[in-house]
PDB file of C-alpha atoms in Angstrom:
ATOM      1  CA  MET A 297     -43.867 -66.108  46.157  1.00  0.00           C
ATOM      2  CA  LEU A 298     -45.481 -65.131  42.849  1.00  0.00           C
ATOM      3  CA  ARG A 299     -48.356 -63.495  44.711  1.00  0.00           C
ATOM      4  CA  LEU A 300     -45.919 -61.421  46.817  1.00  0.00           C
ATOM      5  CA  PHE A 301     -44.054 -60.326  43.686  1.00  0.00           C
ATOM      6  CA  THR A 302     -47.358 -59.301  42.066  1.00  0.00           C
ATOM      7  CA  TYR A 303     -48.328 -57.193  45.101  1.00  0.00           C
ATOM      8  CA  ILE A 304     -44.919 -55.513  45.193  1.00  0.00           C
ATOM      9  CA  LEU A 305     -45.089 -54.773  41.468  1.00  0.00           C
ATOM     10  CA  LEU A 306     -48.584 -53.324  41.871  1.00  0.00           C
ATOM     11  CA  LEU A 307     -47.433 -51.158  44.791  1.00  0.00           C
ATOM     12  CA  VAL A 308     -44.447 -49.843  42.805  1.00  0.00           C
ATOM     13  CA  PHE A 309     -46.700 -49.039  39.850  1.00  0.00           C
ATOM     14  CA  CYS A 310     -49.155 -47.134  42.074  1.00  0.00           C
ATOM     15  CA  VAL A 311     -46.398 -45.124  43.758  1.00  0.00           C
ATOM     16  CA  PHE A 312     -44.719 -44.071  40.505  1.00  0.00           C
ATOM     17  CA  SER A 313     -47.902 -43.399  38.556  1.00  0.00           C
ATOM     18  CA  THR A 314     -49.033 -40.653  40.957  1.00  0.00           C
ATOM     19  CA  GLY A 315     -46.277 -38.386  39.633  1.00  0.00           C
ATOM     20  CA  LEU A 316     -47.710 -38.685  36.137  1.00  0.00           C
ATOM     21  CA  MET A 317     -51.006 -37.120  37.176  1.00  0.00           C
ATOM     22  CA  ALA A 318     -49.863 -33.510  37.149  1.00  0.00           C
ATOM     23  CA  GLU A 319     -52.485 -30.811  37.492  1.00  0.00           C
ATOM     24  CA  PHE A 320     -52.593 -27.705  35.350  1.00  0.00           C
ATOM     25  CA  TYR A 321     -54.044 -24.373  36.393  1.00  0.00           C
ATOM     26  CA  LYS A 322     -55.478 -21.424  34.489  1.00  0.00           C
ATOM     27  CA  TRP A 323     -55.763 -17.876  35.803  1.00  0.00           C
ATOM     28  CA  THR A 324     -56.064 -14.303  34.570  1.00  0.00           C
ATOM     29  CA  ASP A 325     -53.720 -11.588  35.849  1.00  0.00           C
ATOM     30  CA  ALA A 326     -54.566  -7.929  36.540  1.00  0.00           C
ATOM     31  CA  ASN A 327     -53.840  -7.013  32.895  1.00  0.00           C
ATOM     32  CA  GLY A 328     -56.307  -9.583  31.574  1.00  0.00           C
ATOM     33  CA  GLN A 329     -53.560 -11.932  30.347  1.00  0.00           C
ATOM     34  CA  VAL A 330     -54.494 -15.620  30.664  1.00  0.00           C
ATOM     35  CA  HIS A 331     -51.794 -17.888  32.120  1.00  0.00           C
ATOM     36  CA  PHE A 332     -51.393 -21.666  32.367  1.00  0.00           C
ATOM     37  CA  SER A 333     -49.080 -23.424  34.793  1.00  0.00           C
ATOM     38  CA  ASP A 334     -48.501 -26.747  36.481  1.00  0.00           C
ATOM     39  CA  LYS A 335     -48.029 -24.899  39.789  1.00  0.00           C
ATOM     40  CA  LEU A 336     -50.866 -23.262  41.712  1.00  0.00           C
ATOM     41  CA  PRO A 337     -50.241 -19.479  41.700  1.00  0.00           C
ATOM     42  CA  VAL A 338     -49.929 -17.872  45.128  1.00  0.00           C
ATOM     43  CA  SER A 339     -51.194 -14.405  44.225  1.00  0.00           C
ATOM     44  CA  HIS A 340     -54.116 -15.265  41.929  1.00  0.00           C
ATOM     45  CA  GLN A 341     -57.323 -17.293  42.029  1.00  0.00           C
ATOM     46  CA  ALA A 342     -56.862 -20.223  39.642  1.00  0.00           C
ATOM     47  CA  GLU A 343     -59.038 -22.953  38.216  1.00  0.00           C
ATOM     48  CA  SER A 344     -57.889 -26.493  37.572  1.00  0.00           C
ATOM     49  CA  VAL A 345     -57.725 -27.445  33.883  1.00  0.00           C
ATOM     50  CA  GLU A 346     -58.734 -30.990  33.002  1.00  0.00           C
ATOM     51  CA  LEU A 347     -56.821 -32.571  30.151  1.00  0.00           C
ATOM     52  CA  ASN A 348     -58.417 -35.136  27.912  1.00  0.00           C
ATOM     53  CA  GLU A 349     -56.552 -38.176  26.691  1.00  0.00           C
ATOM     54  CA  ILE A 350     -53.935 -37.251  24.104  1.00  0.00           C
ATOM     55  CA  THR A 351     -53.951 -39.200  20.859  1.00  0.00           C
ATOM     56  CA  THR A 352     -52.610 -38.836  17.361  1.00  0.00           C
ATOM     57  CA  TYR A 353     -54.785 -37.142  14.785  1.00  0.00           C
ATOM     58  CA  THR A 354     -56.504 -39.502  12.357  1.00  0.00           C
ATOM     59  CA  SER A 355     -57.235 -36.797   9.778  1.00  0.00           C
ATOM     60  CA  VAL A 356     -55.163 -33.778   8.840  1.00  0.00           C
ATOM     61  CA  THR A 357     -56.532 -30.247   9.121  1.00  0.00           C
ATOM     62  CA  VAL A 358     -54.902 -26.917   8.325  1.00  0.00           C
ATOM     63  CA  SER A 359     -56.219 -23.711   9.870  1.00  0.00           C
ATOM     64  CA  ASN A 360     -55.162 -20.243  10.935  1.00  0.00           C
ATOM     65  CA  VAL A 361     -53.858 -19.855  14.466  1.00  0.00           C
ATOM     66  CA  ASP A 362     -56.088 -17.483  16.415  1.00  0.00           C
ATOM     67  CA  THR A 363     -53.610 -15.291  18.298  1.00  0.00           C
ATOM     68  CA  LYS A 364     -56.300 -13.148  19.906  1.00  0.00           C
ATOM     69  CA  SER A 365     -58.335 -15.804  21.710  1.00  0.00           C
ATOM     70  CA  GLU A 366     -57.534 -16.827  25.245  1.00  0.00           C
ATOM     71  CA  SER A 367     -56.942 -20.387  24.087  1.00  0.00           C
ATOM     72  CA  THR A 368     -53.781 -19.371  22.223  1.00  0.00           C
ATOM     73  CA  SER A 369     -50.785 -17.417  23.381  1.00  0.00           C
ATOM     74  CA  ASN A 370     -48.056 -15.849  21.301  1.00  0.00           C
ATOM     75  CA  SER A 371     -45.561 -17.973  23.232  1.00  0.00           C
ATOM     76  CA  ALA A 372     -46.924 -21.008  21.401  1.00  0.00           C
ATOM     77  CA  LEU A 373     -46.184 -19.461  18.043  1.00  0.00           C
ATOM     78  CA  PRO A 374     -42.829 -19.143  16.369  1.00  0.00           C
ATOM     79  CA  ASP A 375     -41.128 -15.822  17.074  1.00  0.00           C
ATOM     80  CA  LYS A 376     -42.163 -13.060  14.668  1.00  0.00           C
ATOM     81  CA  GLU A 377     -39.430 -12.111  12.246  1.00  0.00           C
ATOM     82  CA  THR A 378     -38.925  -9.161   9.970  1.00  0.00           C
ATOM     83  CA  VAL A 379     -38.860 -10.837   6.596  1.00  0.00           C
ATOM     84  CA  ASP A 380     -37.272  -9.203   3.576  1.00  0.00           C
ATOM     85  CA  LYS A 381     -39.306  -9.718   0.391  1.00  0.00           C
ATOM     86  CA  LYS A 382     -36.328 -11.536  -1.126  1.00  0.00           C
ATOM     87  CA  THR A 383     -36.248 -14.030   1.745  1.00  0.00           C
ATOM     88  CA  VAL A 384     -37.271 -17.461   0.514  1.00  0.00           C
ATOM     89  CA  LYS A 385     -40.128 -19.410   2.053  1.00  0.00           C
ATOM     90  CA  LYS A 386     -37.711 -21.869   3.610  1.00  0.00           C
ATOM     91  CA  ASN A 387     -36.792 -19.304   6.277  1.00  0.00           C
ATOM     92  CA  ARG A 388     -40.231 -19.621   7.907  1.00  0.00           C
ATOM     93  CA  LYS A 389     -40.074 -21.048  11.405  1.00  0.00           C
ATOM     94  CA  VAL A 390     -41.673 -24.417  11.965  1.00  0.00           C
ATOM     95  CA  VAL A 391     -42.765 -25.561  15.430  1.00  0.00           C
ATOM     96  CA  ILE A 392     -43.928 -29.113  16.117  1.00  0.00           C
ATOM     97  CA  TYR A 393     -45.657 -30.293  19.286  1.00  0.00           C
ATOM     98  CA  SER A 394     -45.062 -34.014  19.557  1.00  0.00           C
ATOM     99  CA  ALA A 395     -44.744 -37.051  21.824  1.00  0.00           C
ATOM    100  CA  ALA A 396     -42.048 -39.734  21.874  1.00  0.00           C
ATOM    101  CA  TRP A 397     -44.539 -42.534  21.142  1.00  0.00           C
ATOM    102  CA  CYS A 398     -46.098 -40.750  18.137  1.00  0.00           C
ATOM    103  CA  SER A 399     -45.080 -42.392  14.849  1.00  0.00           C
ATOM    104  CA  ILE A 400     -46.717 -39.620  12.791  1.00  0.00           C
ATOM    105  CA  CYS A 401     -44.579 -37.074  14.674  1.00  0.00           C
ATOM    106  CA  THR A 402     -41.478 -39.100  13.805  1.00  0.00           C
ATOM    107  CA  ARG A 403     -42.526 -39.202  10.151  1.00  0.00           C
ATOM    108  CA  ALA A 404     -42.996 -35.402  10.132  1.00  0.00           C
ATOM    109  CA  LYS A 405     -39.603 -34.789  11.778  1.00  0.00           C
ATOM    110  CA  ASN A 406     -37.895 -37.172   9.337  1.00  0.00           C
ATOM    111  CA  TYR A 407     -39.504 -35.274   6.457  1.00  0.00           C
ATOM    112  CA  PHE A 408     -38.280 -31.934   7.873  1.00  0.00           C
ATOM    113  CA  LYS A 409     -34.751 -33.339   8.199  1.00  0.00           C
ATOM    114  CA  SER A 410     -34.776 -34.790   4.668  1.00  0.00           C
ATOM    115  CA  LYS A 411     -35.813 -31.400   3.239  1.00  0.00           C
ATOM    116  CA  LYS A 412     -33.422 -29.502   5.551  1.00  0.00           C
ATOM    117  CA  ILE A 413     -36.341 -27.618   7.125  1.00  0.00           C
ATOM    118  CA  ALA A 414     -35.321 -26.118  10.457  1.00  0.00           C
ATOM    119  CA  TYR A 415     -37.866 -26.738  13.187  1.00  0.00           C
ATOM    120  CA  LYS A 416     -38.323 -26.362  16.931  1.00  0.00           C
ATOM    121  CA  GLU A 417     -39.785 -29.372  18.728  1.00  0.00           C
ATOM    122  CA  TYR A 418     -41.674 -29.405  22.020  1.00  0.00           C
ATOM    123  CA  ASP A 419     -42.553 -32.764  23.545  1.00  0.00           C
ATOM    124  CA  ILE A 420     -45.929 -32.261  25.221  1.00  0.00           C
ATOM    125  CA  GLU A 421     -45.192 -34.914  27.843  1.00  0.00           C
ATOM    126  CA  THR A 422     -41.668 -33.957  28.907  1.00  0.00           C
ATOM    127  CA  SER A 423     -41.547 -30.197  28.264  1.00  0.00           C
ATOM    128  CA  LYS A 424     -43.454 -27.772  30.506  1.00  0.00           C
ATOM    129  CA  LYS A 425     -43.609 -25.222  27.687  1.00  0.00           C
ATOM    130  CA  GLY A 426     -44.775 -27.903  25.273  1.00  0.00           C
ATOM    131  CA  ARG A 427     -47.557 -28.943  27.645  1.00  0.00           C
ATOM    132  CA  ARG A 428     -48.657 -25.342  28.350  1.00  0.00           C
ATOM    133  CA  ASP A 429     -48.705 -24.457  24.639  1.00  0.00           C
ATOM    134  CA  PHE A 430     -50.598 -27.664  23.851  1.00  0.00           C
ATOM    135  CA  ILE A 431     -53.293 -26.579  26.324  1.00  0.00           C
ATOM    136  CA  ARG A 432     -53.372 -23.011  24.981  1.00  0.00           C
ATOM    137  CA  LEU A 433     -53.839 -24.316  21.458  1.00  0.00           C
ATOM    138  CA  ASN A 434     -56.768 -26.481  22.607  1.00  0.00           C
ATOM    139  CA  ALA A 435     -55.047 -29.404  20.922  1.00  0.00           C
ATOM    140  CA  ARG A 436     -56.466 -32.891  21.324  1.00  0.00           C
ATOM    141  CA  GLY A 437     -53.746 -34.914  19.633  1.00  0.00           C
ATOM    142  CA  VAL A 438     -50.260 -34.842  18.188  1.00  0.00           C
ATOM    143  CA  PRO A 439     -48.584 -33.712  16.075  1.00  0.00           C
ATOM    144  CA  VAL A 440     -49.549 -30.050  16.000  1.00  0.00           C
ATOM    145  CA  ILE A 441     -47.385 -28.155  13.506  1.00  0.00           C
ATOM    146  CA  LEU A 442     -47.214 -24.357  13.333  1.00  0.00           C
ATOM    147  CA  VAL A 443     -45.792 -22.435  10.373  1.00  0.00           C
ATOM    148  CA  GLY A 444     -46.203 -18.698  10.860  1.00  0.00           C
ATOM    149  CA  LYS A 445     -49.897 -18.245  11.613  1.00  0.00           C
ATOM    150  CA  LYS A 446     -50.915 -21.551  10.036  1.00  0.00           C
ATOM    151  CA  ARG A 447     -51.628 -24.653  12.099  1.00  0.00           C
ATOM    152  CA  MET A 448     -51.699 -28.275  10.976  1.00  0.00           C
ATOM    153  CA  ASP A 449     -53.220 -30.963  13.196  1.00  0.00           C
ATOM    154  CA  GLY A 450     -51.663 -34.235  12.043  1.00  0.00           C
ATOM    155  CA  PHE A 451     -49.195 -34.442   9.164  1.00  0.00           C
ATOM    156  CA  ASP A 452     -49.555 -34.726   5.406  1.00  0.00           C
ATOM    157  CA  VAL A 453     -46.645 -33.902   3.062  1.00  0.00           C
ATOM    158  CA  ASN A 454     -48.792 -32.212   0.399  1.00  0.00           C
ATOM    159  CA  LYS A 455     -50.738 -30.119   2.914  1.00  0.00           C
ATOM    160  CA  PHE A 456     -47.521 -29.166   4.708  1.00  0.00           C
ATOM    161  CA  GLU A 457     -45.869 -28.042   1.457  1.00  0.00           C
ATOM    162  CA  ALA A 458     -48.946 -25.962   0.610  1.00  0.00           C
ATOM    163  CA  MET A 459     -48.835 -24.153   3.954  1.00  0.00           C
ATOM    164  CA  TYR A 460     -45.028 -23.851   4.047  1.00  0.00           C
TER     165      TYR A 460
END
């Protein structure tokens, strides 16, 4: 009986795990714009994109987001705003790419809430946009935090305050 239960459990696991292995595709349109999607495009030649294992960052880095390279798209960045010189820094848009299991992501979001910092969150495992942007940013772990054209891989309060 135990052996039968084990086989059934193994079969159920195999059936449901196939849906987790989504493929992502990359292609360039006629205007030279690079696109990423989880669906194979009908009208364009596409290449399959292999994703490495996603982890949390062990060290924190801050860099500029390269908006001109093919690895980054403006859709991954916060919307551009016209900012009056009198507008305080706190009006900058913050975007965080996270995962539900990521404790560092939770710590960052709790910090944002405690400081009343508005942010937009994209879960890279449940959100198609989050996953596409994660690929475009060539990210290898979570969290990835964008503030304007600055990018932080990982989270550190002092480094965040310096870039915010």
